[in-house]
PDB file of C-alpha atoms in Angstrom:
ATOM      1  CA  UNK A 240      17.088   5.833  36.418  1.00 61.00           C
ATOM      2  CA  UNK A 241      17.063   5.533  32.466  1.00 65.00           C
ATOM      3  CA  UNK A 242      13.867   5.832  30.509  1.00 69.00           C
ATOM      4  CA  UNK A 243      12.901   2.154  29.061  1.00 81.00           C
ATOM      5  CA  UNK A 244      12.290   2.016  25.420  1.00 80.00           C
ATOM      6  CA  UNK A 245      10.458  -0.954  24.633  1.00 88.00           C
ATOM      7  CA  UNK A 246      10.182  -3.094  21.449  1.00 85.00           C
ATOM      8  CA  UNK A 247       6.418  -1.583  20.682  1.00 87.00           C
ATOM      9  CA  UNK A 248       7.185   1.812  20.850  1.00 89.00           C
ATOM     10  CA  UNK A 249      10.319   1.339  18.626  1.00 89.00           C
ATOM     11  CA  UNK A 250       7.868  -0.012  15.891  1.00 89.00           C
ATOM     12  CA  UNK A 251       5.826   2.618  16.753  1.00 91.00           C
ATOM     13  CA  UNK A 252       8.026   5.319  16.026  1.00 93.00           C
ATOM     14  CA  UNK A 253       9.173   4.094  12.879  1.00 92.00           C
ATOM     15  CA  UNK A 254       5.613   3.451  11.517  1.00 92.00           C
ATOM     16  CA  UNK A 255       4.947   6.995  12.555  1.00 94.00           C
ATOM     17  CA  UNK A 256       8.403   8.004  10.311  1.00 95.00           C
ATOM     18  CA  UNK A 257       7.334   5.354   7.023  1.00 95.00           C
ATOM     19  CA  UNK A 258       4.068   7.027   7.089  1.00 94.00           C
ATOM     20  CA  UNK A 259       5.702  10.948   7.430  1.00 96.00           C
ATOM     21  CA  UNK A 260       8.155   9.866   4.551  1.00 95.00           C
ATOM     22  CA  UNK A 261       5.468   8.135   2.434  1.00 95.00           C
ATOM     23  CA  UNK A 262       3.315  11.197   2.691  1.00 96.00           C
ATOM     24  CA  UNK A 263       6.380  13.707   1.834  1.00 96.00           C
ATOM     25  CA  UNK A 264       7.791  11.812  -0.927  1.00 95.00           C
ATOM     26  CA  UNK A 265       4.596  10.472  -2.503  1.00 95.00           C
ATOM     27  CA  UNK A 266       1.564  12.057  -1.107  1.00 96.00           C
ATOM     28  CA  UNK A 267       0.007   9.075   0.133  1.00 96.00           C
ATOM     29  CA  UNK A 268      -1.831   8.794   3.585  1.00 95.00           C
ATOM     30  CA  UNK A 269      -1.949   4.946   5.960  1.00 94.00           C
ATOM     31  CA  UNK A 270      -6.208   4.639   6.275  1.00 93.00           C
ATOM     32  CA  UNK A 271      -7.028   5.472  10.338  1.00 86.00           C
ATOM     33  CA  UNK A 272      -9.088   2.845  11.822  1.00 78.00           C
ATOM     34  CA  UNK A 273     -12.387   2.170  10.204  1.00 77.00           C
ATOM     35  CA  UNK A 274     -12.212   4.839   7.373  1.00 78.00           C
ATOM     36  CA  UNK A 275     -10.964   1.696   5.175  1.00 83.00           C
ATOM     37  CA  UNK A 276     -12.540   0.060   2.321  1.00 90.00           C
ATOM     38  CA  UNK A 277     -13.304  -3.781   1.634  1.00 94.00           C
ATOM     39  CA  UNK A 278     -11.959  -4.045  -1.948  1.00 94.00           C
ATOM     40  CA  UNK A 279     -13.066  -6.916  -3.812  1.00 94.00           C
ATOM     41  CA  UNK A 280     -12.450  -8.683  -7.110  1.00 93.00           C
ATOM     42  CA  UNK A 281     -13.996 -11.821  -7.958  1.00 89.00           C
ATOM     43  CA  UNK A 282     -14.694 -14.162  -4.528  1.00 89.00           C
ATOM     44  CA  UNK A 283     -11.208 -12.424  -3.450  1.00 91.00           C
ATOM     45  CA  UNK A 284     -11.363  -9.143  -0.528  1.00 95.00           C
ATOM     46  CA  UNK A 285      -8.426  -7.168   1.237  1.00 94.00           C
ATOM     47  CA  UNK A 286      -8.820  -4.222   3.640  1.00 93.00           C
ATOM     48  CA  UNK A 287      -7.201  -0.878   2.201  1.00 92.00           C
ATOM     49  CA  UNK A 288      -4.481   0.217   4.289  1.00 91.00           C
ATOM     50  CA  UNK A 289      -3.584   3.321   2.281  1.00 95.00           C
ATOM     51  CA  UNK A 290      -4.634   6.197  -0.062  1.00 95.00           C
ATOM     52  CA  UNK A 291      -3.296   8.397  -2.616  1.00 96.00           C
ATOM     53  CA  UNK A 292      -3.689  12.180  -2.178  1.00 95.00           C
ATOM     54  CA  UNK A 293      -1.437  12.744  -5.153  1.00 95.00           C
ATOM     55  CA  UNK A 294      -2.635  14.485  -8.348  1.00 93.00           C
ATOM     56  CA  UNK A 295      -1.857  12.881 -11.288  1.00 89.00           C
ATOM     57  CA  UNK A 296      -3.465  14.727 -13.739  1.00 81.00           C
ATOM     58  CA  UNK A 297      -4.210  17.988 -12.883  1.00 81.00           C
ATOM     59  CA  UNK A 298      -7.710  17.210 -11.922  1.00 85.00           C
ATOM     60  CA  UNK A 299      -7.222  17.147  -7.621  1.00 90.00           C
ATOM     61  CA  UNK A 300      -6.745  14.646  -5.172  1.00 93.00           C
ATOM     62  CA  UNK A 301      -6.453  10.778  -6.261  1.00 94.00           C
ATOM     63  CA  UNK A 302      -8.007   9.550  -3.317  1.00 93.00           C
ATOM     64  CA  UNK A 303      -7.677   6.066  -5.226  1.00 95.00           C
ATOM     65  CA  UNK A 304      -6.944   3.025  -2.589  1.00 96.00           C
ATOM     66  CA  UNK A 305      -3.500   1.514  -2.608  1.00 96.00           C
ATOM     67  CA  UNK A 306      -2.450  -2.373  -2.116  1.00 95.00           C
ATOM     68  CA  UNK A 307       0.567  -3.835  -0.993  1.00 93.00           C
ATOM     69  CA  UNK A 308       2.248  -6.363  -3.257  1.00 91.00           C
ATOM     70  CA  UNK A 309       1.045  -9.422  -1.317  1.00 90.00           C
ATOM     71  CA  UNK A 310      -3.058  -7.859  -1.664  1.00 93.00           C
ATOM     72  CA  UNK A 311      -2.562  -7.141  -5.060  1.00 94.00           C
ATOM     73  CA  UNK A 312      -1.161 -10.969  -5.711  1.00 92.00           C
ATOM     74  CA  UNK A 313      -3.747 -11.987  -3.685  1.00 91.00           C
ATOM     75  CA  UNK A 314      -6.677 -10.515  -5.255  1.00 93.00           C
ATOM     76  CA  UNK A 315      -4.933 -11.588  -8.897  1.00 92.00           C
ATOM     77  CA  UNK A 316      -4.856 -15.314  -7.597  1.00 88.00           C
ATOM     78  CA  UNK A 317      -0.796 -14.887  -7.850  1.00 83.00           C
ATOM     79  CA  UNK A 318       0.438 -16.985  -4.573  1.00 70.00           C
ATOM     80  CA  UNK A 319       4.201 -16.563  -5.221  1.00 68.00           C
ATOM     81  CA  UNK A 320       6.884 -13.241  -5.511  1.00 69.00           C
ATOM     82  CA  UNK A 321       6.213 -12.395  -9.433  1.00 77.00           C
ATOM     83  CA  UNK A 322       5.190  -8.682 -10.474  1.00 84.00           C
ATOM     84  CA  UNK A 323       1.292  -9.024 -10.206  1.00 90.00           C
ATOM     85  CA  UNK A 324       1.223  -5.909 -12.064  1.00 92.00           C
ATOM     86  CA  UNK A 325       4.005  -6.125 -14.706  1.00 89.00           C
ATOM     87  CA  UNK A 326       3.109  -2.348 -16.195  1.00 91.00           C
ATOM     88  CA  UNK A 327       0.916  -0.143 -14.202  1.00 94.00           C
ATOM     89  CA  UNK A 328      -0.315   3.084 -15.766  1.00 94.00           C
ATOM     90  CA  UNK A 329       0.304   4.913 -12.203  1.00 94.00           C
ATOM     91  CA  UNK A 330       3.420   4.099 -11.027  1.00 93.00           C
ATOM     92  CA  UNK A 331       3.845   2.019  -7.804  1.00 94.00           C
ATOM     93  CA  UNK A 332       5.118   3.501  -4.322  1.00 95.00           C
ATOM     94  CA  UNK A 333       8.100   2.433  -3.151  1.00 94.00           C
ATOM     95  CA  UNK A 334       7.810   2.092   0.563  1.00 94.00           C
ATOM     96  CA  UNK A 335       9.131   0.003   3.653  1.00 93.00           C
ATOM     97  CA  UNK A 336       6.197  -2.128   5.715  1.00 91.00           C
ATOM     98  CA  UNK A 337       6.191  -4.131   8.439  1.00 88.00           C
ATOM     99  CA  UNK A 338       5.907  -7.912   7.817  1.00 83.00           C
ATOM    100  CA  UNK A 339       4.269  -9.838  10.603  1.00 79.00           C
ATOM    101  CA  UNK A 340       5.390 -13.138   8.898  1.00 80.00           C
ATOM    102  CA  UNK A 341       9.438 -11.830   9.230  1.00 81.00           C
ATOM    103  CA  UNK A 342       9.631  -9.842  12.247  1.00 79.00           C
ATOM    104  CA  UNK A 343      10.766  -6.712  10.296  1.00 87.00           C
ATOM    105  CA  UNK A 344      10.396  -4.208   8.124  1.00 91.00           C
ATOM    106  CA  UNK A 345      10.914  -4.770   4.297  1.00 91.00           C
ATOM    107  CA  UNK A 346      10.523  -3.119   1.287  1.00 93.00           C
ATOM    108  CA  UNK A 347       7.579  -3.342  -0.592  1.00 92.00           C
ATOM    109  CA  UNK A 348       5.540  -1.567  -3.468  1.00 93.00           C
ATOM    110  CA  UNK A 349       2.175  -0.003  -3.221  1.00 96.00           C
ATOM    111  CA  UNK A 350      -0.138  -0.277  -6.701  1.00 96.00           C
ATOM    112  CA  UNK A 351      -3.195   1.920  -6.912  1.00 97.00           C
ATOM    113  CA  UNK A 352      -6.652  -0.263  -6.817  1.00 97.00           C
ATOM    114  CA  UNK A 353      -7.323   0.806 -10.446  1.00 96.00           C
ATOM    115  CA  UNK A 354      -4.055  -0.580 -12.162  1.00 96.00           C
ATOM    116  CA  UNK A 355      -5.113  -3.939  -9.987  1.00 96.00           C
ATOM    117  CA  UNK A 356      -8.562  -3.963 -11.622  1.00 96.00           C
ATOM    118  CA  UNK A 357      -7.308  -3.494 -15.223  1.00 95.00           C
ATOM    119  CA  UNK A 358      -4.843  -6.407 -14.315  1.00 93.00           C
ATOM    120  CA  UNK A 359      -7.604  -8.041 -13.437  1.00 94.00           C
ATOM    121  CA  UNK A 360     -10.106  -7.725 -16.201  1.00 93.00           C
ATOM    122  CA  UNK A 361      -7.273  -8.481 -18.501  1.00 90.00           C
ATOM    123  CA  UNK A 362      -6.707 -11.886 -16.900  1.00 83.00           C
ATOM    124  CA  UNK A 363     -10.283 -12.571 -17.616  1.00 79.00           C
TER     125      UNK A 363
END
């Protein structure tokens, strides 16, 4: 009798490899369970999903919280697929997610929480 592989454990395994590769290429870490953060600007909130262990300037650990394209649009009041950050100072990670809306995994960018709140304030 073969082993069954089902559908969940396929997903599974490759958010186990996105996370691996995102942590190799870019140094940045998915948030286990309830170590997240509620990040807020204005009346808008999103859950952190991931942080940066990078360094970017010498000075240790980054430990800033990323966003996902659709939080970051979100939290910008940008409903549609424009740039919501058009020139961040760190730049984003490229990285593959898993869209509930689609079914699949898709490409997507990660922006670090303080490039969305200078996008933010400049809006204002």
């Amino acid at each position: 009798m073969s082993p069954t592989i089902t559908i969940n454990d396929l997903i599974q395994t490759r958010l186990a490899e996105i996370a691996e590769d995102a942590w190799r290429d870019y140094r940045v870490m998915p948030v286990k369970g309830g170590d997240g953060r509620v990040l807020q600007l204005g009346t808008g909130a999103v859950w952190e999903q991931w942080y940066c262990q990078a360094e970017h300037d010498g000075y240790g650990p980054c430990n800033e919280p990323l966003l996902t394209h659709e939080q970051a649009s979100t939290l910008l009041g940008m409903h549609n697929d424009d740039q919501p950050i058009p020139t961040p100072q760190i730049p984003p990670v490229e990285i593959e997610l898993l869209d509930p809306s689609r079914g699949c995994f898709m490409p997507d960018a990660l922006y670090h929480w303080s490039d969305v709140v200078r996008e933010y304030r400049k809006a204002k």
